[in-house]
Amino acid sequence: MHFEKRSHWSGELGREMHFNVYGHAGKPVIVFPSSGGNQNEYGNFGMIDACRSFIERGLIKFYTPDSFDSESWLAEWKSGQDMAQAHNAYDRYIINELVPLIRYESNWSGAMMATGCSMGGFHTINFALRHPDLFDVAIALSGVYDARFFTQEFNGNPTVYFNSPIDYLWNQQDNWFLDRYRQNHYIVAVGQGAWEEQHIADTKRLEYAFKAKGIDGWFDFWGKDVDHDWPWWRVQMPYFLGKLEEQGII
């Protein structure tokens, strides 16, 4: 398997940002880490090995950037406004700096895939819904989708609101977004075992919003033995990639 450990300067964040590359060809996949995770997390927890077949056959190519959560949603000393502003800088880094680099190096002009587990699931859905022209496939595993999980009640603050998928999707009326949502592919999965209570509740709320907007997402609730942990995510990710391959999406 082709592997690179990389970094580049981010003008948006004012720091060196690190990422790994796994694979030689295929649809680019940006992996958002779990809470505060770094470029190595996905590989260290066995997710790359779990997806090895898809990578080695040139169906997908993983990019695993560092998170910025310690400066945004996990910075509990900050106001919700400041948390969201910090996240928006990370959004600009991904969209304005990492995505163009991936396009250039991969010679890829189409849309990409977003994925992540736990907090990475939150980022996956948030990026995919905010940028449906850039991400046409999303696989979110065991995420929360309400920014109040990080900020508490934000009293309609628009900077937080537009990073809270359950809120802004429910009120979305712009056909530019809705048309793309209805063409894209969304997989949102959650277990019903240990440490999944909040994630189950948010997944149900997101599913309700999708249905209300006529968006055909796949919401998959796994069994009561399926915990919020890496061993199950290592099962889920290749399972869903296999379903996408069967449909010719990857």
XYZ file of N, CA and C in Angstrom:
750
model
N 0.842 -1.200 0.000
C 0.000 0.000 0.000
C 0.877 1.251 0.000
N 0.540 2.188 -0.866
C 1.266 3.457 -0.872
C 0.931 4.240 0.396
N 1.961 4.793 1.053
C 1.776 5.548 2.290
C 2.702 6.754 2.301
N 2.166 7.884 2.736
C 2.974 9.090 2.921
C 2.597 9.750 4.240
N 3.584 10.234 4.965
C 3.372 11.081 6.142
C 3.764 12.489 5.734
N 2.807 13.406 5.793
C 2.993 14.718 5.172
C 2.652 15.848 6.150
N 3.070 17.048 5.774
C 2.612 18.258 6.447
C 2.713 19.412 5.467
N 1.946 20.453 5.738
C 2.049 21.681 4.956
C 1.603 22.840 5.834
N 2.029 24.023 5.445
C 1.687 25.219 6.202
C 0.265 25.643 5.870
N -0.524 25.910 6.910
C -1.873 26.431 6.719
C -1.904 27.915 7.033
N -2.159 28.714 6.019
C -2.342 30.138 6.245
C -3.622 30.421 7.008
N -4.651 29.578 6.815
C -5.926 29.775 7.509
C -5.777 29.577 9.014
N -4.936 28.626 9.419
C -4.785 28.302 10.838
C -3.498 28.853 11.441
N -2.587 29.310 10.578
C -1.336 29.863 11.069
C -0.439 28.841 11.735
N -0.450 27.629 11.204
C 0.374 26.566 11.783
C 0.607 25.472 10.749
N 1.585 24.632 11.027
C 1.826 23.458 10.197
C 0.741 22.430 10.496
N 0.129 21.902 9.444
C -0.896 20.871 9.598
C -0.391 19.567 8.998
N -0.599 18.491 9.730
C -0.079 17.182 9.350
C -1.206 16.289 8.835
N -0.871 15.439 7.890
C -1.842 14.464 7.391
C -1.094 13.281 6.807
N -1.754 12.140 6.801
C -1.223 10.943 6.153
C -2.015 10.658 4.893
N -1.382 9.961 3.966
C -2.019 9.522 2.725
C -1.867 8.009 2.641
N -2.986 7.328 2.375
C -2.979 5.875 2.216
C -3.638 5.539 0.885
N -2.873 4.978 -0.039
C -3.437 4.554 -1.306
C -2.811 5.262 -2.487
N -3.066 4.704 -3.663
C -2.446 5.210 -4.891
C -3.459 5.757 -5.891
N -4.741 5.461 -5.713
C -5.749 5.865 -6.697
C -7.125 5.759 -6.059
N -8.127 6.239 -6.814
C -9.507 6.103 -6.368
C -10.080 7.386 -5.813
N -11.313 7.286 -5.354
C -12.026 8.442 -4.809
C -11.343 8.912 -3.528
N -10.968 10.179 -3.442
C -10.348 10.671 -2.208
C -11.340 10.668 -1.047
N -10.858 10.245 0.104
C -11.652 10.189 1.327
C -10.934 11.001 2.396
N -11.584 12.044 2.896
C -11.030 12.796 4.018
C -11.603 12.213 5.301
N -10.712 11.796 6.194
C -11.096 11.205 7.471
C -10.957 12.261 8.559
N -12.060 12.556 9.238
C -12.014 13.477 10.369
C -11.817 12.660 11.649
N -10.801 12.986 12.443
C -10.494 12.174 13.628
C -11.571 12.281 14.701
N -11.514 11.360 15.667
C -12.347 11.489 16.850
C -11.781 12.613 17.721
N -12.355 12.822 18.885
C -12.066 14.008 19.697
C -10.573 14.267 19.873
N -10.106 15.344 19.277
C -8.721 15.750 19.443
C -7.704 14.850 18.782
N -8.134 13.959 17.897
C -7.231 12.996 17.281
C -6.301 13.622 16.258
N -5.263 12.862 15.895
C -4.284 13.377 14.947
C -4.240 12.528 13.685
N -3.262 12.822 12.843
C -3.148 12.188 11.536
C -2.962 10.674 11.610
N -2.430 10.188 12.739
C -2.102 8.768 12.862
C -3.225 7.931 13.465
N -4.227 8.576 14.011
C -5.257 7.859 14.769
C -5.935 6.757 13.951
N -6.354 7.079 12.733
C -7.111 6.130 11.920
C -6.283 4.882 11.631
N -5.021 5.080 11.352
C -4.143 3.942 11.128
C -3.826 3.196 12.407
N -3.572 3.925 13.485
C -3.194 3.289 14.749
C -4.295 2.409 15.316
N -5.552 2.762 15.056
C -6.672 1.979 15.572
C -7.179 0.936 14.574
N -6.404 0.672 13.543
C -6.699 -0.448 12.662
C -7.702 -0.189 11.565
N -8.107 1.057 11.376
C -9.124 1.345 10.366
C -8.574 1.201 8.947
N -7.324 1.577 8.756
C -6.722 1.427 7.426
C -6.607 -0.051 7.067
N -6.150 -0.864 8.008
C -6.073 -2.302 7.742
C -7.451 -2.881 7.447
N -8.472 -2.402 8.148
C -9.826 -2.899 7.923
C -10.317 -2.573 6.516
N -9.812 -1.486 5.946
C -10.239 -1.033 4.615
C -9.207 -1.350 3.539
N -8.227 -2.151 3.870
C -7.082 -2.389 2.991
C -7.496 -2.849 1.595
N -8.458 -3.741 1.493
C -8.862 -4.276 0.188
C -9.308 -3.169 -0.757
N -10.071 -2.218 -0.241
C -10.584 -1.129 -1.078
C -9.457 -0.188 -1.498
N -8.484 0.001 -0.611
C -7.351 0.878 -0.909
C -6.443 0.231 -1.948
N -6.103 -1.025 -1.730
C -5.143 -1.687 -2.616
C -5.706 -1.923 -4.007
N -7.028 -1.985 -4.129
C -7.647 -2.134 -5.453
C -7.868 -0.792 -6.143
N -7.427 0.292 -5.514
C -7.511 1.605 -6.140
C -8.899 2.197 -6.181
N -9.780 1.761 -5.265
C -11.138 2.304 -5.228
C -11.208 3.596 -4.432
N -10.404 3.688 -3.385
C -10.406 4.869 -2.525
C -8.983 5.189 -2.087
N -8.793 6.442 -1.711
C -7.491 6.928 -1.256
C -7.739 7.802 -0.032
N -7.220 7.394 1.120
C -7.500 8.076 2.376
C -6.519 9.215 2.643
N -7.069 10.332 3.110
C -6.295 11.453 3.641
C -6.752 11.668 5.084
N -5.809 11.657 6.020
C -6.164 11.728 7.436
C -5.523 12.952 8.089
N -6.158 14.114 8.006
C -5.587 15.325 8.609
C -5.735 15.344 10.127
N -4.880 16.138 10.760
C -5.040 16.428 12.181
C -6.388 17.082 12.434
N -6.873 16.919 13.661
C -8.051 17.673 14.079
C -7.633 19.069 14.547
N -8.630 19.899 14.798
C -8.421 21.232 15.378
C -9.338 21.405 16.589
N -9.855 20.285 17.104
C -10.889 20.323 18.136
C -10.428 20.991 19.423
N -9.158 20.838 19.768
C -8.682 21.421 21.025
C -8.750 22.937 21.010
N -8.812 23.513 19.801
C -8.941 24.965 19.668
C -10.391 25.394 19.448
N -11.266 24.425 19.194
C -12.652 24.775 18.869
C -13.624 24.120 19.841
N -14.224 22.992 19.449
C -15.332 22.426 20.211
C -14.922 21.849 21.560
N -13.671 21.513 21.749
C -13.218 20.971 23.037
C -12.611 22.031 23.941
N -12.564 23.273 23.471
C -12.004 24.380 24.262
C -13.098 24.913 25.193
N -13.313 24.218 26.303
C -14.462 24.493 27.164
C -14.419 25.867 27.808
N -13.242 26.496 27.847
C -13.135 27.832 28.424
C -13.646 28.911 27.468
N -13.906 28.539 26.217
C -14.367 29.511 25.230
C -15.888 29.589 25.209
N -16.388 30.711 24.728
C -17.823 30.826 24.466
C -18.182 29.988 23.249
N -19.471 29.693 23.095
C -19.911 28.974 21.907
C -19.540 29.702 20.630
N -19.674 31.022 20.643
C -19.296 31.838 19.492
C -17.831 31.632 19.129
N -16.956 31.664 20.134
C -15.523 31.522 19.868
C -15.171 30.100 19.435
N -15.851 29.109 20.012
C -15.648 27.732 19.560
C -15.964 27.606 18.070
N -17.123 28.135 17.691
C -17.572 28.008 16.301
C -16.682 28.801 15.355
N -16.221 29.967 15.782
C -15.310 30.738 14.937
C -14.011 29.979 14.700
N -13.502 29.332 15.742
C -12.286 28.533 15.579
C -12.538 27.374 14.627
N -13.707 26.736 14.755
C -14.016 25.652 13.819
C -14.110 26.176 12.389
N -14.674 27.360 12.206
C -14.793 27.903 10.850
C -13.421 28.119 10.211
N -12.414 28.420 11.020
C -11.051 28.510 10.478
C -10.587 27.138 9.996
N -10.932 26.088 10.740
C -10.600 24.720 10.321
C -11.364 24.353 9.055
N -12.609 24.767 8.975
C -13.403 24.558 7.755
C -12.704 25.198 6.559
N -12.225 26.420 6.730
C -11.530 27.095 5.628
C -10.232 26.369 5.274
N -9.553 25.838 6.284
C -8.341 25.060 6.001
C -8.676 23.847 5.130
N -9.676 23.084 5.523
C -10.040 21.882 4.760
C -10.459 22.256 3.346
N -11.342 23.238 3.218
C -11.943 23.556 1.918
C -10.984 24.330 1.016
N -10.261 25.288 1.572
C -9.429 26.172 0.745
C -7.995 25.694 0.568
N -7.544 24.789 1.433
C -6.138 24.380 1.378
C -5.967 22.878 1.168
N -6.637 22.055 1.977
C -6.433 20.609 1.827
C -7.132 20.058 0.591
N -8.386 20.430 0.361
C -9.111 19.911 -0.811
C -8.394 20.265 -2.115
N -7.959 21.513 -2.332
C -7.220 21.804 -3.571
C -5.925 21.001 -3.698
N -5.226 20.785 -2.595
C -4.016 19.967 -2.644
C -4.354 18.544 -3.087
N -5.422 17.990 -2.518
C -5.835 16.630 -2.890
C -6.207 16.571 -4.364
N -6.959 17.551 -4.825
C -7.356 17.571 -6.241
C -6.125 17.584 -7.146
N -5.178 18.415 -6.818
C -3.986 18.552 -7.653
C -3.170 17.263 -7.649
N -2.903 16.742 -6.463
C -2.018 15.584 -6.370
C -2.678 14.303 -6.867
N -3.998 14.214 -6.736
C -4.706 13.008 -7.155
C -5.265 13.119 -8.563
N -5.126 14.302 -9.165
C -5.729 14.532 -10.480
C -7.205 14.158 -10.455
N -7.888 14.626 -9.408
C -9.287 14.265 -9.168
C -10.141 15.525 -9.262
N -11.083 15.540 -10.171
C -11.913 16.731 -10.359
C -13.305 16.577 -9.767
N -13.665 15.363 -9.378
C -15.008 15.127 -8.861
C -15.120 15.411 -7.375
N -16.288 15.084 -6.828
C -16.516 15.239 -5.396
C -15.809 14.124 -4.632
N -15.668 14.330 -3.335
C -14.920 13.416 -2.474
C -15.853 12.777 -1.452
N -15.285 11.907 -0.644
C -16.001 11.291 0.461
C -15.486 11.872 1.771
N -16.387 12.017 2.741
C -16.013 12.382 4.106
C -16.407 11.241 5.027
N -15.583 10.981 6.024
C -15.931 9.956 7.007
C -15.277 10.272 8.337
N -15.796 9.646 9.380
C -15.225 9.799 10.704
C -16.060 9.062 11.726
N -15.438 8.790 12.873
C -16.077 8.078 13.971
C -16.192 9.006 15.174
N -17.297 8.888 15.908
C -17.521 9.682 17.106
C -17.522 11.171 16.737
N -16.619 11.979 17.283
C -16.594 13.391 16.899
C -16.293 13.551 15.418
N -15.545 12.616 14.857
C -15.338 12.629 13.415
C -16.628 12.458 12.644
N -17.608 11.764 13.239
C -18.918 11.646 12.614
C -19.638 12.981 12.564
N -19.525 13.754 13.651
C -20.077 15.118 13.648
C -19.461 15.945 12.529
N -18.136 15.928 12.435
C -17.471 16.693 11.381
C -17.889 16.202 9.995
N -18.016 14.901 9.844
C -18.390 14.338 8.545
C -19.706 14.907 8.056
N -20.719 14.859 8.899
C -22.032 15.360 8.489
C -22.006 16.870 8.331
N -21.328 17.572 9.214
C -21.281 19.029 9.118
C -20.596 19.476 7.827
N -19.444 18.889 7.504
C -18.767 19.250 6.255
C -19.587 18.831 5.040
N -20.172 17.648 5.074
C -20.917 17.160 3.913
C -22.164 17.992 3.650
N -22.819 18.472 4.696
C -24.019 19.285 4.503
C -23.682 20.739 4.193
N -22.596 21.238 4.707
C -22.197 22.614 4.397
C -21.595 22.731 3.000
N -21.008 21.634 2.509
C -20.313 21.663 1.213
C -20.737 20.466 0.354
N -22.019 20.381 -0.006
C -22.492 19.203 -0.743
C -21.969 19.114 -2.165
N -21.383 20.195 -2.671
C -20.757 20.142 -3.994
C -19.370 19.512 -3.933
N -18.746 19.524 -2.766
C -17.395 18.976 -2.610
C -17.392 17.560 -2.050
N -18.412 17.218 -1.251
C -18.520 15.885 -0.657
C -19.857 15.276 -1.067
N -19.804 14.266 -1.928
C -21.052 13.634 -2.367
C -21.307 12.296 -1.692
N -20.381 11.850 -0.855
C -20.564 10.639 -0.056
C -20.097 10.942 1.364
N -20.892 10.527 2.349
C -20.515 10.693 3.750
C -20.837 9.408 4.498
N -19.877 8.945 5.291
C -20.099 7.807 6.184
C -19.777 8.281 7.594
N -20.813 8.493 8.390
C -20.656 8.994 9.753
C -20.995 7.874 10.731
N -20.057 7.542 11.597
C -20.233 6.452 12.547
C -20.270 7.006 13.965
N -21.398 6.804 14.642
C -21.528 7.125 16.069
C -21.238 8.587 16.375
N -21.837 9.480 15.609
C -21.620 10.902 15.823
C -22.717 11.555 16.639
N -22.459 12.779 17.084
C -23.499 13.685 17.565
C -23.658 14.760 16.499
N -24.859 15.302 16.387
C -25.140 16.209 15.276
C -25.800 17.505 15.739
N -25.690 17.775 17.022
C -26.234 18.979 17.631
C -25.081 19.689 18.334
N -24.784 20.916 17.914
C -23.646 21.643 18.492
C -23.820 21.929 19.975
N -25.045 21.818 20.487
C -25.256 22.036 21.919
C -24.485 21.025 22.766
N -24.137 19.899 22.181
C -23.328 18.904 22.893
C -22.012 19.525 23.354
N -21.519 20.499 22.598
C -20.252 21.164 22.922
C -20.464 22.521 23.576
N -21.458 23.265 23.124
C -21.602 24.665 23.524
C -22.666 24.899 24.581
N -23.473 23.900 24.888
C -24.715 24.066 25.637
C -25.669 24.928 24.786
N -26.670 25.509 25.380
C -27.632 26.304 24.611
C -26.937 27.528 24.019
N -27.129 27.736 22.701
C -26.410 28.843 22.059
C -27.317 30.007 21.692
N -28.582 29.945 22.082
C -29.504 31.073 21.972
C -29.536 31.694 20.580
N -29.524 30.839 19.576
C -29.662 31.318 18.208
C -28.434 31.978 17.626
N -27.295 31.897 18.307
C -26.068 32.488 17.765
C -25.813 31.924 16.370
N -25.751 32.766 15.344
C -25.673 32.239 13.973
C -24.382 31.483 13.675
N -23.273 31.860 14.313
C -22.011 31.169 14.045
C -22.080 29.727 14.527
N -22.699 29.515 15.686
C -22.889 28.153 16.188
C -23.977 27.445 15.392
N -25.075 28.143 15.148
C -26.222 27.558 14.443
C -25.803 26.910 13.129
N -24.969 27.578 12.359
C -24.572 27.044 11.058
C -23.470 25.986 11.168
N -23.203 25.534 12.392
C -22.371 24.355 12.615
C -23.127 23.290 13.410
N -24.441 23.415 13.450
C -25.280 22.460 14.173
C -26.218 21.801 13.169
N -25.807 20.678 12.580
C -26.551 20.109 11.447
C -28.032 19.896 11.705
N -28.390 19.438 12.899
C -29.802 19.198 13.176
C -30.600 20.487 13.065
N -29.996 21.611 13.419
C -30.696 22.892 13.357
C -30.765 23.435 11.938
N -29.603 23.585 11.287
C -29.643 24.262 9.987
C -30.246 23.393 8.906
N -30.140 22.066 9.010
C -30.789 21.221 8.008
C -32.300 21.331 8.112
N -32.799 21.336 9.327
C -34.244 21.399 9.527
C -34.840 22.657 8.891
N -34.099 23.744 8.926
C -34.607 25.013 8.399
C -34.109 25.326 6.993
N -33.395 24.392 6.369
C -32.824 24.640 5.046
C -33.928 24.699 3.984
N -33.974 25.798 3.244
C -34.958 25.954 2.174
C -34.318 26.311 0.838
N -33.011 26.411 0.803
C -32.298 26.787 -0.413
C -32.206 25.571 -1.332
N -32.800 25.671 -2.506
C -32.826 24.528 -3.418
C -31.441 24.141 -3.922
N -30.495 25.076 -3.927
C -29.127 24.709 -4.326
C -28.601 23.611 -3.414
N -28.834 23.760 -2.114
C -28.415 22.738 -1.159
C -29.307 21.508 -1.237
N -30.609 21.702 -1.214
C -31.532 20.567 -1.154
C -31.390 19.658 -2.364
N -31.213 20.239 -3.540
C -31.052 19.415 -4.743
C -29.804 18.544 -4.642
N -28.731 19.099 -4.128
C -27.495 18.320 -3.995
C -27.615 17.262 -2.904
N -28.256 17.626 -1.790
C -28.466 16.624 -0.749
C -29.199 15.408 -1.312
N -30.180 15.650 -2.149
C -31.017 14.554 -2.660
C -30.299 13.707 -3.704
N -29.194 14.227 -4.236
C -28.390 13.460 -5.193
C -27.234 12.721 -4.515
N -26.841 13.173 -3.345
C -25.661 12.629 -2.675
C -25.999 11.377 -1.872
N -24.969 10.796 -1.259
C -25.118 9.525 -0.548
C -24.662 9.711 0.897
N -25.591 9.498 1.825
C -25.304 9.692 3.241
C -25.566 8.392 3.993
N -24.566 7.928 4.707
C -24.686 6.755 5.565
C -24.393 7.208 6.989
N -25.362 7.025 7.867
C -25.228 7.450 9.261
C -25.543 6.232 10.125
N -24.542 5.719 10.814
C -24.706 4.486 11.583
C -24.394 4.729 13.052
N -25.019 3.914 13.890
C -24.781 3.999 15.329
C -25.088 2.637 15.936
N -24.318 2.263 16.959
C -24.638 1.070 17.720
C -25.666 1.395 18.789
N -26.155 0.353 19.457
C -27.099 0.549 20.558
C -26.558 -0.057 21.849
N -25.218 -0.179 21.913
C -24.565 -0.705 23.095
C -24.026 0.396 23.984
N -22.932 0.096 24.661
C -22.369 1.017 25.654
C -21.909 2.323 25.021
N -22.145 3.417 25.743
C -21.669 4.772 25.415
C -22.301 5.348 24.140
N -23.428 4.794 23.719
C -24.045 5.276 22.477
C -25.340 6.062 22.715
N -25.729 6.305 23.959
C -27.047 6.878 24.222
C -27.281 8.199 23.493
N -26.376 9.167 23.691
C -26.547 10.470 23.043
C -26.447 10.357 21.534
N -25.614 9.453 21.067
C -25.411 9.285 19.631
C -26.643 8.666 18.970
N -27.309 7.767 19.681
C -28.569 7.207 19.177
C -29.609 8.311 19.055
N -29.736 9.120 20.094
C -30.738 10.189 20.086
C -30.490 11.171 18.950
N -29.247 11.573 18.757
C -28.941 12.528 17.693
C -29.123 11.907 16.313
N -28.785 10.625 16.174
C -28.971 9.960 14.882
C -30.447 9.902 14.526
N -31.306 9.634 15.505
C -32.749 9.619 15.257
C -33.248 11.004 14.865
N -32.758 12.026 15.526
C -33.187 13.392 15.202
C -32.728 13.794 13.808
N -31.501 13.405 13.450
C -31.008 13.721 12.110
C -31.813 12.968 11.057
N -32.140 11.714 11.330
C -32.950 10.936 10.391
C -34.304 11.613 10.164
N -34.903 12.112 11.219
C -36.192 12.791 11.111
C -36.067 14.029 10.228
N -34.985 14.785 10.388
C -34.766 15.971 9.553
C -34.557 15.580 8.094
N -33.800 14.515 7.846
C -33.609 14.040 6.473
C -34.953 13.696 5.837
N -35.774 12.947 6.549
C -37.070 12.543 6.001
C -37.949 13.756 5.727
N -37.924 14.725 6.624
C -38.745 15.922 6.445
C -38.331 16.707 5.211
N -37.060 16.630 4.840
C -36.542 17.361 3.683
C -36.484 16.502 2.422
N -36.958 15.271 2.497
C -36.962 14.410 1.316
C -35.586 13.964 0.880
N -34.669 13.801 1.841
C -33.297 13.378 1.547
C -33.182 11.888 1.851
N -32.652 11.143 0.919
C -32.627 9.685 1.021
C -31.344 9.209 1.690
N -31.233 9.403 2.997
C -30.076 8.904 3.729
C -30.307 7.492 4.244
N -29.214 6.782 4.494
C -29.286 5.439 5.077
C -28.900 5.558 6.543
N -29.878 5.419 7.421
C -29.661 5.475 8.861
C -29.728 4.055 9.397
N -28.612 3.582 9.924
C -28.469 2.173 10.264
C -28.180 2.029 11.757
N -29.137 1.447 12.474
C -29.013 1.256 13.917
C -28.595 -0.190 14.180
N -27.360 -0.362 14.629
C -26.829 -1.699 14.879
C -27.283 -2.179 16.261
N -26.919 -3.417 16.619
C -27.498 -4.077 17.779
C -27.060 -3.543 19.126
N -27.675 -4.099 20.157
C -27.400 -3.671 21.525
C -26.044 -4.151 22.030
N -25.388 -4.999 21.257
C -24.026 -5.423 21.592
C -22.969 -4.552 20.921
N -23.402 -3.573 20.133
C -22.485 -2.756 19.332
C -22.165 -1.474 20.096
N -20.947 -1.412 20.625
C -20.538 -0.312 21.493
C -19.915 0.839 20.704
N -19.783 1.955 21.393
C -19.145 3.156 20.847
C -17.633 2.976 20.971
N -17.061 2.197 20.043
C -15.636 1.892 20.183
C -15.079 1.375 18.858
N -13.755 1.431 18.769
C -13.059 1.104 17.527
C -13.309 -0.306 17.012
N -13.403 -1.346 17.848
C -13.635 -2.679 17.272
C -14.874 -2.748 16.390
N -15.921 -2.036 16.749
C -17.127 -2.045 15.921
C -16.994 -1.139 14.708
N -16.291 -0.028 14.857
C -16.086 0.841 13.688
C -15.228 0.138 12.644
N -14.327 -0.744 13.099
C -13.535 -1.531 12.145
C -14.398 -2.537 11.387
N -15.516 -2.913 11.951
C -16.473 -3.780 11.250
C -17.352 -2.952 10.320
N -17.832 -1.832 10.820
C -18.806 -1.038 10.072
C -18.231 -0.415 8.810
N -17.037 0.160 8.900
C -16.510 0.912 7.760
C -16.343 0.045 6.514
N -15.679 -1.115 6.580
C -15.583 -1.928 5.361
C -16.927 -2.468 4.901
N -17.840 -2.690 5.835
C -19.189 -3.124 5.449
C -19.851 -2.077 4.561
N -19.803 -0.827 4.971
C -20.450 0.228 4.188
C -19.699 0.507 2.892
N -18.379 0.432 2.924
C -17.628 0.584 1.675
C -18.014 -0.511 0.688
N -18.224 -1.714 1.187
C -18.657 -2.798 0.314
C -19.997 -2.516 -0.328
N -20.911 -1.934 0.425
C -22.218 -1.580 -0.135
C -22.076 -0.493 -1.202
N -21.195 0.471 -0.971
C -20.964 1.513 -1.976
C -20.338 0.927 -3.233
N -19.439 -0.035 -3.062
C -18.842 -0.682 -4.227
C -19.900 -1.448 -5.023
N -20.783 -2.141 -4.335
C -21.843 -2.891 -5.012
C -22.708 -1.981 -5.881
N -22.897 -0.746 -5.435
C -23.730 0.209 -6.170
C -22.945 0.998 -7.212
N -21.637 0.749 -7.310
C -20.819 1.468 -8.275
C -20.513 2.893 -7.884
N -20.657 3.213 -6.600
C -20.412 4.579 -6.127
C -18.924 4.803 -5.900
N -18.217 3.736 -5.541
C -16.749 3.798 -5.475
C -16.181 2.726 -6.389
